[in-house]
Coordinates of C-alpha atoms in Angstrom, one line a residue:
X235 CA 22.2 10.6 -4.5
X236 CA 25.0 9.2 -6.9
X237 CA 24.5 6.5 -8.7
X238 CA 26.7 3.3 -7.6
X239 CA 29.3 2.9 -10.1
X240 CA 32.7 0.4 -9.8
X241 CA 34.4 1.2 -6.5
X242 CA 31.4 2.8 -5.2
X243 CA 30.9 2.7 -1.4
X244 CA 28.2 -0.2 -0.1
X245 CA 25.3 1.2 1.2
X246 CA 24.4 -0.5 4.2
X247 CA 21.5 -2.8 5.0
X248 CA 20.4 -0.6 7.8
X249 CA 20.1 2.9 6.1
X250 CA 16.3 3.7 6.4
X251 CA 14.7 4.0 3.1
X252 CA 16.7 1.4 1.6
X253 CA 13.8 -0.5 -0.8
X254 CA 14.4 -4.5 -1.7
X255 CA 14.9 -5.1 -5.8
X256 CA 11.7 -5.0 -7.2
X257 CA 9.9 -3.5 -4.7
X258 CA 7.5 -6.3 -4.1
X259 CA 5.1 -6.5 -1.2
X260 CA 3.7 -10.1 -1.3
X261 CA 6.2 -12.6 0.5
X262 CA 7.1 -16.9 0.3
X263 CA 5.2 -18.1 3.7
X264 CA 7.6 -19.8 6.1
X265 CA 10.6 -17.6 5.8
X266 CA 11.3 -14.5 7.3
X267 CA 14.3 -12.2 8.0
X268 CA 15.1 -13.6 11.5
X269 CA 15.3 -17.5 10.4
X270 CA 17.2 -16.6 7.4
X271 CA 19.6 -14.6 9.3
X272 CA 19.7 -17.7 12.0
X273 CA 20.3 -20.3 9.7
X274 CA 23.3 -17.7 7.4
X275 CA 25.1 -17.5 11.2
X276 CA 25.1 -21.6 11.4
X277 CA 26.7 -21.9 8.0
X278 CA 28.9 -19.3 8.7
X279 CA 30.1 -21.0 11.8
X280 CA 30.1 -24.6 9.8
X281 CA 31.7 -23.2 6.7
X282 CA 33.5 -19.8 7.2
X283 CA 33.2 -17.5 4.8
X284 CA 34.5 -19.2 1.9
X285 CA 31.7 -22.0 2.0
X286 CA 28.7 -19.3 2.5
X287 CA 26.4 -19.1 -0.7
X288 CA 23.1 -17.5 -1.4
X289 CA 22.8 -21.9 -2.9
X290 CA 23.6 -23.3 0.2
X291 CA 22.0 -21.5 2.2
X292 CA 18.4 -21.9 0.2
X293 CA 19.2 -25.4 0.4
X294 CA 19.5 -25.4 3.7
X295 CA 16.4 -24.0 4.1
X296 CA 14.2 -25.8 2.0
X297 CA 13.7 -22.8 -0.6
X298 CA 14.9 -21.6 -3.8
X299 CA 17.7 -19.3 -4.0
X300 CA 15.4 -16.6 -5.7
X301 CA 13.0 -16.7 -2.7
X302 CA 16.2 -15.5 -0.7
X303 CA 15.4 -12.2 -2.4
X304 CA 12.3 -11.3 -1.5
X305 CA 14.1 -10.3 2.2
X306 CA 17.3 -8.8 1.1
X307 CA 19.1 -7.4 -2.1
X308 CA 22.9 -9.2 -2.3
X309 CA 24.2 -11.7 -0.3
X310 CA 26.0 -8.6 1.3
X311 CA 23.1 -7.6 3.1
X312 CA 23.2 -11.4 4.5
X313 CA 26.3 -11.3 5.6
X314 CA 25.7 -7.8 7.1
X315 CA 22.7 -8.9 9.0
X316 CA 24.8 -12.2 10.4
X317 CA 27.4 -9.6 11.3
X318 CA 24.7 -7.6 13.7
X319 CA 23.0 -10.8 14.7
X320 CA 26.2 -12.2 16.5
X321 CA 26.9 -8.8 18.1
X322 CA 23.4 -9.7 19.7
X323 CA 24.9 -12.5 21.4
X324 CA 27.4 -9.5 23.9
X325 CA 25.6 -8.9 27.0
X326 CA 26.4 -5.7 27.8
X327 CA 26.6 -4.8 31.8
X328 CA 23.3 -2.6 33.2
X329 CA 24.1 0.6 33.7
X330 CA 24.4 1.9 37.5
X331 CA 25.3 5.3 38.6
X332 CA 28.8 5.3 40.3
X333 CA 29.4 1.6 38.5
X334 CA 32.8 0.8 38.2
X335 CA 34.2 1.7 34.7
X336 CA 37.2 -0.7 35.0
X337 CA 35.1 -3.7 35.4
X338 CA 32.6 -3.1 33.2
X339 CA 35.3 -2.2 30.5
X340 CA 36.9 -6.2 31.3
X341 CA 33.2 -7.6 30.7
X342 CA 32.9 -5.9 27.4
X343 CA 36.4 -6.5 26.3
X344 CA 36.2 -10.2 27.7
X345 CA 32.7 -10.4 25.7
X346 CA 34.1 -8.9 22.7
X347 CA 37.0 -11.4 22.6
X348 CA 34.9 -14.7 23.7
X349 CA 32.8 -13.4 20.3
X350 CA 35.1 -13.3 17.5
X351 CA 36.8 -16.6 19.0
X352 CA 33.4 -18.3 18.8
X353 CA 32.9 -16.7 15.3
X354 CA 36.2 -16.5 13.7
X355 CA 34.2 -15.1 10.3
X356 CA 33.1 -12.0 12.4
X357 CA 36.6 -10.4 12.1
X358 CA 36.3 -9.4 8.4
X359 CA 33.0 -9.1 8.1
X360 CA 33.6 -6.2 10.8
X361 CA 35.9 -4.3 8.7
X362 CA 34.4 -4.7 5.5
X363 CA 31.0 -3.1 6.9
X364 CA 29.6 -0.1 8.6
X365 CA 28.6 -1.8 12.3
X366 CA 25.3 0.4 11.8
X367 CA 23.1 -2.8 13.3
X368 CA 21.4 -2.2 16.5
X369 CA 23.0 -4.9 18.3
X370 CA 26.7 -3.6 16.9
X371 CA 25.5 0.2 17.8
X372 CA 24.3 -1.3 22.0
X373 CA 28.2 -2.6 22.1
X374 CA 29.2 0.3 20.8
X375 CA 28.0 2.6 23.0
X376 CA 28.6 0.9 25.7
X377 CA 31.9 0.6 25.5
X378 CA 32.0 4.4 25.0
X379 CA 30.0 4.9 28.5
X380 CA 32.6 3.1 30.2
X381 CA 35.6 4.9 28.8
X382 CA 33.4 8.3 29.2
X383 CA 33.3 7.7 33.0
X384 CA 36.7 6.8 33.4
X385 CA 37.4 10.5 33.4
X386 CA 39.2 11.5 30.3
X387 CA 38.9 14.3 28.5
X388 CA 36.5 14.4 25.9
X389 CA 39.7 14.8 23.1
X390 CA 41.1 11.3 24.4
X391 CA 38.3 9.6 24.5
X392 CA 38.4 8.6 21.0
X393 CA 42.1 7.9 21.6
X394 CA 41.5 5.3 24.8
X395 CA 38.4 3.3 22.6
X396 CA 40.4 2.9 19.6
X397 CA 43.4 1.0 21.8
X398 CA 41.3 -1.4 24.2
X399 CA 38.7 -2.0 21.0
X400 CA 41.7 -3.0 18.3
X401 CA 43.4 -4.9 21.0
X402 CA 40.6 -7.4 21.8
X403 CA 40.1 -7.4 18.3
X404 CA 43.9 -8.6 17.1
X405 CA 43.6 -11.0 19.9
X406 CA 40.5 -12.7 19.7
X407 CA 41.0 -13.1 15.7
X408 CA 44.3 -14.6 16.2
X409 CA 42.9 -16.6 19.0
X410 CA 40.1 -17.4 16.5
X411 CA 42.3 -18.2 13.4
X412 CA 44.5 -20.8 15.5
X413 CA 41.8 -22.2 17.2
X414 CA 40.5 -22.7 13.7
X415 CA 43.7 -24.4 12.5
X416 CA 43.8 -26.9 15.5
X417 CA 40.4 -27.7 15.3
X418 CA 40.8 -28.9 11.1
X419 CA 44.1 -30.8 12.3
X420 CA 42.0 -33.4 14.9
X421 CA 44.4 -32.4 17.5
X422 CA 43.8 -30.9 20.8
X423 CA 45.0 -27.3 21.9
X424 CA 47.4 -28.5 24.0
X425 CA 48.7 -31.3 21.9
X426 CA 49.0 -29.0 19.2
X427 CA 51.1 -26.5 20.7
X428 CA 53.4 -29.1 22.2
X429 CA 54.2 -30.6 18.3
X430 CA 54.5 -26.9 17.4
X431 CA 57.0 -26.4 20.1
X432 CA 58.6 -30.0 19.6
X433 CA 59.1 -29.0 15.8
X434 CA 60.4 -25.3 16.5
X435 CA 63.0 -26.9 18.8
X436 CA 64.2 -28.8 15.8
X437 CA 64.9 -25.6 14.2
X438 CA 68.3 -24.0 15.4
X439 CA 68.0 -20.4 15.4
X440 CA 64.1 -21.4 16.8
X441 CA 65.5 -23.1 19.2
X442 CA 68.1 -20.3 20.2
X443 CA 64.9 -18.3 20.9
X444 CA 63.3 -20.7 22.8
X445 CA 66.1 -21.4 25.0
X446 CA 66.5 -17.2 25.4
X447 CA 62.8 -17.0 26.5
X448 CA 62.5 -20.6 28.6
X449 CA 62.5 -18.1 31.7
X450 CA 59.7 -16.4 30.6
X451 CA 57.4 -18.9 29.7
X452 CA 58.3 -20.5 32.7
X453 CA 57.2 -17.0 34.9
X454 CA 54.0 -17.0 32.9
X455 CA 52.1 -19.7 34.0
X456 CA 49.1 -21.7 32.9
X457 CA 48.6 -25.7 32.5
X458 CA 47.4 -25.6 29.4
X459 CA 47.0 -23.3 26.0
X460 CA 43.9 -21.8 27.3
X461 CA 45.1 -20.6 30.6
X462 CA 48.2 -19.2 29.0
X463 CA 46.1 -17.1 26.6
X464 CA 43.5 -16.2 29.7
X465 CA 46.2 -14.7 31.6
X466 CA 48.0 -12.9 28.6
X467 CA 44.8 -11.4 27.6
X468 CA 43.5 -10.6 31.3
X469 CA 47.0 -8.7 31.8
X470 CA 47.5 -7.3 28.8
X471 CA 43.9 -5.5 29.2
X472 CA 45.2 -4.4 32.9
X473 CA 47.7 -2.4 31.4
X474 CA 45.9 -0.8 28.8
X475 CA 43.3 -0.1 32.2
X476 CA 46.2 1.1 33.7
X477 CA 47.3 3.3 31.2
X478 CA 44.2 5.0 30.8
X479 CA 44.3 6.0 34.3
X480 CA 47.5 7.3 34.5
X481 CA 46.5 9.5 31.6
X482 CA 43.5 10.5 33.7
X483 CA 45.5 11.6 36.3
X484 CA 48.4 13.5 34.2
X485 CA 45.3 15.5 33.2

């Protein structure tokens, strides 16, 4: 194998064969891999990415940064184990013979989405690493099994994945990042958006636009932000349902 050099591709945390620095058998009692991962996904969630530390997180733990290493090499393979840990929390459906593809491909998509809102630092982290992790692999191929048996051929399979899988991923991490926003501004969602639409209004080619699309708000329905956003996303996933069953029956 090549040596690592500057611009060299990360080797991931769960490549078998992988050694910690130093090689050292003897371990710090009262830490392990699974509370150290725990506790990186609750700063992560406090702090985002930008306040996560190999520091911090020793001193949240009681321990010296150094005794970090004695379970992982770089704070990359940290970050790569919080990745998989979160993908733990998607319940994927049982499988059943003759179970209906479409549904199970809305509870996977809906879980997907529901994930990177509660953890708006997932997003990156997923395409900075490989998604090699058990957990991230079980979503994985479940979301295959459903597309498999919606009848495509093998070619397009690839093809249907990549659309539903990068849709609930742009959605949920804009649904993240403005949840995120309204969150470090006190305000509620719906108070936000009103001010947001209040100010835009104040704006006069915004307000042009607004008027152009008051119908269409109107049509959509929902009380609040979060309805509005549930029914967007639930139709929005029907046509992309839709579509890869029309392709199933061009053949």
């Amino acid at each position: 194998m090549a040596k690592a050099g500057a611009g060299a591709a990360r080797e991931s945390v769960w490549l078998e064969g992988r050694t910690r620095r130093g090689g050292r058998s003897a371990q710090p009692s009262g830490l392990d891999r699974e509370r150290i991962t725990a506790e990186s996904v609750r700063l992560l969630d406090a702090g985002g990415l930008p306040g996560f530390s190999m520091r911090r997180l020793a001193a949240a733990l009681n321990v010296t940064a150094m005794s970090l290493y004695w379970y992982v090499d770089t704070k990359d393979d940290l970050l790569e184990l919080a990745l998989d840990a979160a993908y733990g929390e998607l319940r994927s459906p049982a499988e059943r013979d003759g179970a209906d593809w479409r549904a199970e491909l809305r509870e996977l998509a809906t879980g997907y989405r529901e994930l990177l809102v509660r953890h708006p630092w997932l997003s990156p982290l997923a395409g900075r690493y490989l998604n090699i992790g058990p957990h991230a692999l079980a979503f994985s191929r479940g979301v295959q099994r459903a597309v498999r048996r919606a009848g495509l051929p093998a070619h397009r399979v690839t093809g249907a994945i990549s659309a539903v899988s990068q849709f609930v991923y742009g959605y949920g991490t804009l649904e993240g990042q403005f949840l995120s926003r309204i969150a470090d501004s006190g305000l509620t969602p719906d108070d936000y958006y009103q001010r947001a639409m209040d100010a835009a209004r104040r704006d006069p080619e915004a307000a042009d636009y607004l008027q152009e699309s008051q119908e269409i708000r109107d049509a959509r329905g929902g009380d609040t932000v979060a309805e509005m956003m549930d029914r967007d996303f639930a139709f929005a996933l029907d046509l992309l349902v839709a579509g890869i069953e029309a392709m199933v029956a061009r053949g």
